[in-house]
Coordinates of N, CA and C in Angstrom, one line a residue:
X602 N 0.8 -1.2 0.0 CA 0.0 0.0 0.0 C 0.9 1.3 0.0
X603 N 1.9 1.3 0.9 CA 2.7 2.5 0.9 C 4.1 2.2 0.3
X604 N 4.3 1.1 -0.4 CA 5.6 0.8 -1.0 C 6.2 -0.3 -0.2
X605 N 7.2 -0.9 -0.8 CA 7.9 -2.0 -0.2 C 8.9 -1.5 0.9
X606 N 9.3 -2.5 1.7 CA 10.4 -2.2 2.7 C 11.7 -1.9 1.9
X607 N 11.9 -2.6 0.8 CA 13.1 -2.3 0.0 C 13.2 -0.9 -0.5
X608 N 12.0 -0.4 -1.0 CA 12.0 1.0 -1.5 C 12.3 2.0 -0.3
X609 N 11.8 1.7 0.9 CA 12.0 2.5 2.0 C 13.5 2.5 2.4
X610 N 14.1 1.3 2.4 CA 15.5 1.2 2.7 C 16.4 1.9 1.6
X611 N 16.0 1.8 0.4 CA 16.7 2.5 -0.7 C 16.6 4.0 -0.5
X612 N 15.5 4.5 -0.1 CA 15.3 5.9 0.1 C 16.1 6.4 1.3
X613 N 16.2 5.6 2.3 CA 17.0 5.9 3.5 C 18.4 5.9 3.1
X614 N 18.9 4.9 2.4 CA 20.3 4.9 2.0 C 20.6 6.1 1.1
X615 N 19.7 6.5 0.2 CA 20.0 7.6 -0.7 C 20.1 8.9 0.1
X616 N 19.3 9.1 1.1 CA 19.3 10.3 2.0 C 20.7 10.3 2.7
X617 N 21.1 9.1 3.2 CA 22.3 9.0 3.9 C 23.5 9.3 3.0
X618 N 23.5 8.9 1.8 CA 24.6 9.1 0.8 C 24.6 10.6 0.5
X619 N 23.4 11.2 0.2 CA 23.3 12.6 -0.1 C 23.8 13.5 1.0
X620 N 23.5 13.1 2.3 CA 24.0 13.8 3.4 C 25.5 13.7 3.5
X621 N 26.0 12.5 3.3 CA 27.5 12.3 3.3 C 28.2 13.2 2.3
X622 N 27.6 13.2 1.1 CA 28.2 14.0 0.0 C 28.2 15.5 0.3
X623 N 27.0 16.0 0.9 CA 26.9 17.4 1.2 C 27.9 17.9 2.3
X624 N 28.2 17.0 3.2 CA 29.1 17.4 4.3 C 30.5 16.9 4.1
X625 N 30.9 16.3 3.0 CA 32.2 15.7 2.8 C 33.2 16.8 2.3
X626 N 34.4 16.6 2.7 CA 35.5 17.4 2.2 C 35.8 17.0 0.7
X627 N 36.5 17.9 0.0 CA 36.9 17.5 -1.4 C 37.7 16.2 -1.4
X628 N 38.5 15.9 -0.4 CA 39.3 14.7 -0.3 C 38.3 13.5 -0.2
X629 N 37.4 13.6 0.7 CA 36.4 12.6 1.0 C 35.5 12.3 -0.2
X630 N 35.2 13.4 -1.0 CA 34.4 13.1 -2.2 C 35.1 12.2 -3.2
X631 N 36.4 12.4 -3.3 CA 37.2 11.6 -4.2 C 37.2 10.2 -3.7
X632 N 37.4 10.0 -2.4 CA 37.4 8.7 -1.8 C 36.1 8.0 -2.1
X633 N 35.0 8.7 -2.0 CA 33.6 8.2 -2.3 C 33.5 7.8 -3.7
X634 N 34.1 8.5 -4.6 CA 34.1 8.1 -6.0 C 34.8 6.8 -6.3
X635 N 36.0 6.7 -5.7 CA 36.8 5.5 -5.8 C 36.0 4.3 -5.2
X636 N 35.4 4.5 -4.1 CA 34.6 3.4 -3.4 C 33.4 3.0 -4.3
X637 N 32.7 4.0 -4.9 CA 31.6 3.7 -5.7 C 32.0 2.9 -7.0
X638 N 33.1 3.3 -7.6 CA 33.6 2.6 -8.8 C 34.0 1.2 -8.4
X639 N 34.7 1.0 -7.3 CA 35.1 -0.3 -6.8 C 33.9 -1.2 -6.6
X640 N 32.9 -0.7 -5.9 CA 31.7 -1.5 -5.7 C 31.0 -1.9 -7.0
X641 N 30.9 -0.9 -7.9 CA 30.3 -1.2 -9.2 C 31.0 -2.3 -10.0
X642 N 32.3 -2.3 -9.9 CA 33.1 -3.3 -10.6 C 32.9 -4.7 -9.9
X643 N 32.9 -4.7 -8.6 CA 32.7 -6.0 -7.9 C 31.3 -6.5 -8.2
X644 N 30.3 -5.6 -8.3 CA 29.0 -6.0 -8.7 C 28.9 -6.6 -10.1
X645 N 29.7 -5.9 -11.0 CA 29.7 -6.4 -12.4 C 30.4 -7.8 -12.4
X646 N 31.4 -8.0 -11.6 CA 32.0 -9.4 -11.5 C 31.0 -10.4 -11.1
X647 N 30.3 -10.1 -10.0 CA 29.3 -11.0 -9.5 C 28.2 -11.3 -10.5
X648 N 27.7 -10.3 -11.2 CA 26.7 -10.5 -12.2 C 27.2 -11.2 -13.4
X649 N 28.5 -11.0 -13.7 CA 29.1 -11.8 -14.8 C 29.2 -13.2 -14.5
X650 N 29.6 -13.5 -13.2 CA 29.7 -14.9 -12.8 C 28.3 -15.6 -12.7
X651 N 27.3 -14.8 -12.4 CA 25.9 -15.3 -12.3 C 25.2 -15.4 -13.7
X652 N 25.8 -14.8 -14.7 CA 25.2 -14.8 -16.0 C 24.1 -13.8 -16.2
X653 N 24.1 -12.8 -15.3 CA 23.1 -11.8 -15.3 C 23.6 -10.6 -16.2
X654 N 23.4 -10.7 -17.5 CA 24.0 -9.8 -18.5 C 23.5 -8.4 -18.3
X655 N 22.2 -8.2 -18.2 CA 21.7 -6.8 -18.0 C 22.3 -6.1 -16.8
X656 N 22.3 -6.8 -15.7 CA 22.8 -6.2 -14.4 C 24.3 -5.9 -14.5
X657 N 25.1 -6.9 -15.2 CA 26.5 -6.7 -15.4 C 26.7 -5.4 -16.2
X658 N 26.0 -5.3 -17.3 CA 26.1 -4.1 -18.1 C 25.8 -2.8 -17.4
X659 N 24.8 -2.8 -16.5 CA 24.5 -1.6 -15.8 C 25.6 -1.3 -14.8
X660 N 26.2 -2.3 -14.1 CA 27.2 -2.1 -13.1 C 28.5 -1.5 -13.8
X661 N 28.8 -2.1 -15.0 CA 30.0 -1.6 -15.7 C 29.7 -0.1 -16.2
X662 N 28.6 0.1 -16.7 CA 28.2 1.5 -17.1 C 28.3 2.5 -15.9
X663 N 27.9 2.0 -14.7 CA 28.0 2.9 -13.5 C 29.5 3.2 -13.2
X664 N 30.3 2.1 -13.3 CA 31.8 2.3 -13.0 C 32.4 3.3 -14.0
X665 N 32.0 3.1 -15.3 CA 32.6 4.1 -16.3 C 32.1 5.5 -16.1
X666 N 30.8 5.6 -15.7 CA 30.3 7.0 -15.4 C 31.0 7.6 -14.2
X667 N 31.3 6.8 -13.2 CA 32.0 7.4 -12.0 C 33.5 7.8 -12.4
X668 N 34.1 6.9 -13.2 CA 35.5 7.2 -13.6 C 35.6 8.4 -14.5
X669 N 34.7 8.4 -15.6 CA 34.8 9.5 -16.5 C 34.1 10.8 -16.0
X670 N 32.9 10.7 -15.4 CA 32.2 11.9 -14.9 C 32.5 12.3 -13.6
X671 N 33.3 11.5 -12.8 CA 33.7 11.9 -11.5 C 35.1 12.1 -11.3
X672 N 35.9 11.0 -11.4 CA 37.3 11.1 -11.2 C 38.0 11.9 -12.3
X673 N 37.7 11.5 -13.5 CA 38.4 12.2 -14.6 C 38.0 13.6 -14.8
X674 N 36.7 13.9 -14.6 CA 36.2 15.2 -14.7 C 36.7 16.2 -13.6
X675 N 37.2 15.6 -12.5 CA 37.6 16.4 -11.4 C 39.1 16.9 -11.5
X676 N 39.8 16.3 -12.5 CA 41.2 16.7 -12.7 C 41.3 18.1 -13.2
X677 N 42.3 18.8 -12.7 CA 42.6 20.2 -13.1 C 43.9 20.0 -13.9
X678 N 43.9 19.9 -15.2 CA 45.1 19.6 -16.0 C 46.1 20.8 -16.0
X679 N 45.6 22.0 -15.9 CA 46.4 23.1 -15.9 C 47.3 23.2 -14.7
X680 N 46.7 23.0 -13.5 CA 47.4 23.1 -12.3 C 48.1 21.8 -11.9
X681 N 47.6 20.7 -12.4 CA 48.1 19.4 -12.0 C 49.3 19.0 -12.9
X682 N 49.5 19.6 -14.0 CA 50.6 19.2 -14.9 C 50.7 17.8 -15.3
X683 N 51.9 17.2 -15.2 CA 52.1 15.8 -15.6 C 51.3 14.8 -14.8
X684 N 51.1 15.1 -13.6 CA 50.4 14.1 -12.7 C 48.9 14.0 -13.2
X685 N 48.3 15.2 -13.4 CA 46.9 15.2 -13.9 C 46.8 14.6 -15.3
X686 N 47.8 14.9 -16.1 CA 47.7 14.3 -17.5 C 47.9 12.8 -17.4
X687 N 48.7 12.3 -16.6 CA 48.9 10.8 -16.4 C 47.7 10.2 -15.8
X688 N 47.1 10.8 -14.8 CA 45.8 10.3 -14.3 C 44.7 10.3 -15.3
X689 N 44.6 11.3 -16.1 CA 43.6 11.4 -17.2 C 43.8 10.2 -18.1
X690 N 45.0 10.0 -18.5 CA 45.3 8.9 -19.5 C 44.9 7.5 -18.8
X691 N 45.3 7.4 -17.5 CA 45.0 6.1 -16.8 C 43.4 5.9 -16.7
X692 N 42.7 7.0 -16.4 CA 41.3 6.9 -16.3 C 40.7 6.6 -17.6
X693 N 41.2 7.1 -18.7 CA 40.7 6.8 -20.0 C 41.0 5.3 -20.4
X694 N 42.1 4.9 -20.0 CA 42.5 3.4 -20.2 C 41.5 2.6 -19.4
X695 N 41.2 2.9 -18.2 CA 40.3 2.1 -17.3 C 38.9 2.0 -18.0
X696 N 38.4 3.2 -18.5 CA 37.1 3.2 -19.1 C 37.1 2.3 -20.3
X697 N 38.1 2.4 -21.1 CA 38.2 1.5 -22.3 C 38.2 0.0 -21.9
X698 N 39.0 -0.3 -20.9 CA 39.1 -1.7 -20.5 C 37.7 -2.2 -19.9
X699 N 37.0 -1.3 -19.2 CA 35.7 -1.7 -18.8 C 34.7 -2.0 -19.9
X700 N 34.8 -1.1 -20.9 CA 33.9 -1.3 -22.1 C 34.2 -2.6 -22.8
X701 N 35.5 -2.8 -22.9 CA 36.0 -4.1 -23.6 C 35.6 -5.3 -22.8
X702 N 35.7 -5.2 -21.4 CA 35.3 -6.3 -20.5 C 33.8 -6.6 -20.7
X703 N 33.1 -5.6 -20.8 CA 31.6 -5.7 -21.0 C 31.3 -6.4 -22.3
X704 N 31.9 -6.0 -23.4 CA 31.7 -6.6 -24.7 C 32.2 -8.0 -24.8
X705 N 33.3 -8.3 -24.2 CA 33.9 -9.7 -24.3 C 33.6 -10.6 -23.1
X706 N 32.8 -10.0 -22.1 CA 32.5 -10.8 -20.9 C 33.7 -11.3 -20.3
X707 N 34.7 -10.4 -20.1 CA 36.0 -10.8 -19.6 C 36.2 -10.3 -18.1
X708 N 36.2 -11.3 -17.2 CA 36.4 -10.9 -15.8 C 37.8 -10.5 -15.5
X709 N 38.8 -11.0 -16.2 CA 40.2 -10.5 -16.0 C 40.4 -9.0 -16.2
X710 N 39.7 -8.5 -17.2 CA 39.8 -7.1 -17.5 C 39.1 -6.3 -16.3
X711 N 38.0 -6.8 -15.8 CA 37.4 -6.1 -14.6 C 38.3 -6.2 -13.4
X712 N 39.0 -7.3 -13.2 CA 39.9 -7.4 -12.1 C 41.1 -6.5 -12.3
X713 N 41.6 -6.3 -13.5 CA 42.7 -5.4 -13.8 C 42.3 -3.9 -13.4
X714 N 41.1 -3.5 -13.8 CA 40.7 -2.1 -13.5 C 40.4 -2.0 -12.0
X715 N 39.9 -3.0 -11.4 CA 39.6 -3.0 -9.9 C 40.9 -2.8 -9.2
X716 N 42.0 -3.5 -9.6 CA 43.3 -3.4 -9.0 C 43.9 -2.0 -9.2
X717 N 43.8 -1.5 -10.4 CA 44.3 -0.1 -10.6 C 43.6 0.9 -9.7
X718 N 42.2 0.8 -9.7 CA 41.5 1.7 -8.8 C 41.8 1.6 -7.4
X719 N 42.0 0.4 -6.9 CA 42.3 0.1 -5.5 C 43.7 0.7 -5.2
X720 N 44.6 0.6 -6.1 CA 46.0 1.1 -5.8 C 45.9 2.7 -5.7
X721 N 45.1 3.3 -6.6 CA 44.9 4.7 -6.6 C 44.2 5.1 -5.3
X722 N 43.2 4.4 -4.9 CA 42.4 4.7 -3.7 C 43.4 4.6 -2.5
X723 N 44.2 3.6 -2.4 CA 45.1 3.4 -1.3 C 46.1 4.6 -1.2
X724 N 46.6 5.1 -2.4 CA 47.5 6.2 -2.4 C 46.7 7.5 -1.9
X725 N 45.5 7.6 -2.4 CA 44.6 8.8 -2.0 C 44.3 8.8 -0.5
X726 N 44.0 7.6 0.0 CA 43.8 7.4 1.4 C 45.1 7.9 2.2
X727 N 46.2 7.5 1.7 CA 47.5 7.8 2.4 C 47.7 9.4 2.4
X728 N 47.3 10.0 1.4 CA 47.4 11.5 1.3 C 46.5 12.1 2.4
X729 N 45.3 11.5 2.6 CA 44.4 12.0 3.6 C 44.8 11.8 5.0
X730 N 45.7 10.7 5.3 CA 46.1 10.4 6.6 C 47.4 11.0 6.9
X731 N 48.0 11.7 6.0 CA 49.3 12.3 6.2 C 49.2 13.5 7.1
X732 N 50.3 14.2 7.3 CA 50.3 15.4 8.2 C 49.3 16.5 7.8
X733 N 49.1 16.6 6.5 CA 48.2 17.7 6.1 C 46.7 17.2 6.1
X734 N 46.5 15.9 6.3 CA 45.2 15.3 6.2 C 44.4 15.6 7.5
X735 N 43.1 15.2 7.4 CA 42.2 15.4 8.5 C 41.8 14.1 9.2
X736 N 42.7 13.1 9.2 CA 42.3 11.8 9.9 C 42.4 12.0 11.4
X737 N 41.6 11.1 12.0 CA 41.6 11.1 13.5 C 43.0 10.8 14.1
X738 N 43.8 10.1 13.4 CA 45.1 9.8 13.9 C 46.0 11.0 14.1
X739 N 45.6 12.1 13.5 CA 46.4 13.3 13.7 C 45.9 14.2 14.8
X740 N 44.8 13.8 15.5 CA 44.3 14.7 16.5 C 45.0 14.4 17.8
X741 N 45.1 15.4 18.7 CA 45.8 15.3 19.9 C 45.3 14.1 20.8
X742 N 44.0 13.9 20.8 CA 43.4 12.9 21.6 C 43.9 11.5 21.2
X743 N 44.1 11.4 19.9 CA 44.4 10.1 19.3 C 45.9 9.8 19.5
X744 N 46.7 10.8 19.6 CA 48.2 10.6 19.7 C 48.7 10.9 21.1
X745 N 47.9 11.6 21.9 CA 48.4 12.1 23.3 C 49.6 13.0 23.2
X746 N 49.7 13.6 22.1 CA 50.8 14.6 21.9 C 50.2 15.9 21.6
X747 N 50.9 17.0 21.9 CA 50.4 18.3 21.7 C 50.1 18.5 20.2
X748 N 49.1 19.2 19.9 CA 48.7 19.4 18.5 C 49.7 20.3 17.8
X749 N 50.0 19.9 16.6 CA 50.9 20.8 15.8 C 50.1 22.0 15.3
X750 N 50.7 23.1 15.2 CA 50.0 24.3 14.8 C 49.5 24.1 13.4
X751 N 48.3 24.5 13.2 CA 47.7 24.4 11.8 C 48.2 25.5 10.9
X752 N 48.6 25.2 9.7 CA 49.1 26.1 8.8 C 47.9 26.7 8.0
X753 N 47.7 28.0 8.0 CA 46.6 28.5 7.3 C 46.9 28.9 5.9
X754 N 48.2 29.0 5.6 CA 48.6 29.4 4.2 C 48.4 28.3 3.2
X755 N 48.5 27.0 3.7 CA 48.5 25.9 2.8 C 47.6 24.8 3.4
X756 N 46.6 24.4 2.6 CA 45.8 23.2 3.0 C 45.8 22.3 1.8
X757 N 46.4 21.2 1.9 CA 46.5 20.2 0.8 C 45.2 19.7 0.3
X758 N 44.2 19.8 1.1 CA 42.9 19.3 0.7 C 41.9 20.4 0.2
X759 N 42.3 21.6 0.5 CA 41.4 22.7 0.1 C 41.5 22.9 -1.4
X760 N 40.3 23.0 -2.1 CA 40.3 23.3 -3.5 C 41.0 24.6 -3.8
X761 N 42.0 24.6 -4.7 CA 42.7 25.9 -5.0 C 43.3 25.7 -6.4
X762 N 43.9 26.8 -6.9 CA 44.5 26.8 -8.2 C 45.7 25.9 -8.3
X763 N 46.3 25.6 -7.2 CA 47.5 24.8 -7.2 C 47.3 23.3 -7.1
X764 N 46.0 22.9 -7.0 CA 45.7 21.5 -6.8 C 45.4 20.8 -8.2
X765 N 45.8 19.6 -8.4 CA 45.6 18.9 -9.7 C 44.2 18.3 -9.7
X766 N 43.4 18.4 -8.6 CA 42.0 18.0 -8.6 C 41.2 19.1 -8.3
X767 N 40.2 19.4 -9.1 CA 39.2 20.4 -8.9 C 37.9 19.8 -8.5
X768 N 37.3 20.3 -7.4 CA 36.1 19.7 -7.0 C 35.0 20.7 -6.9

């Protein structure tokens, strides 16, 4: 009468995700994009194994959209120089491999892109947990050491002209 429990759960999850996006830092938004693409690829692998071709195609399309419309679109090639150009080429390669994996029903290609994304996410996570990051490990309560003074002139996560990622 009022909709299924699943629709209610999906609506709740969507609100939670939208709230997370609205309150996330630029760094966290990129992490969320990586996570979304990784989940989409894992979903595609499972659907490929199950022989569920329509769902496999939708999951791969979602991963491509996240890579091209999220990760790749957020690059600032002018400010990022060679790093941004290399990431752009890598994202393009990943999208092409995903498309080819879909056409050839090739799980190895999905695994390749998943590994590449996971490596990038791991590096991105390390950036966030470094001295300029906002991780809890850097708080005085977590380390029992006096807090280092915050530098206001430079924030590695703040969107600015000198960043290779524009959010």
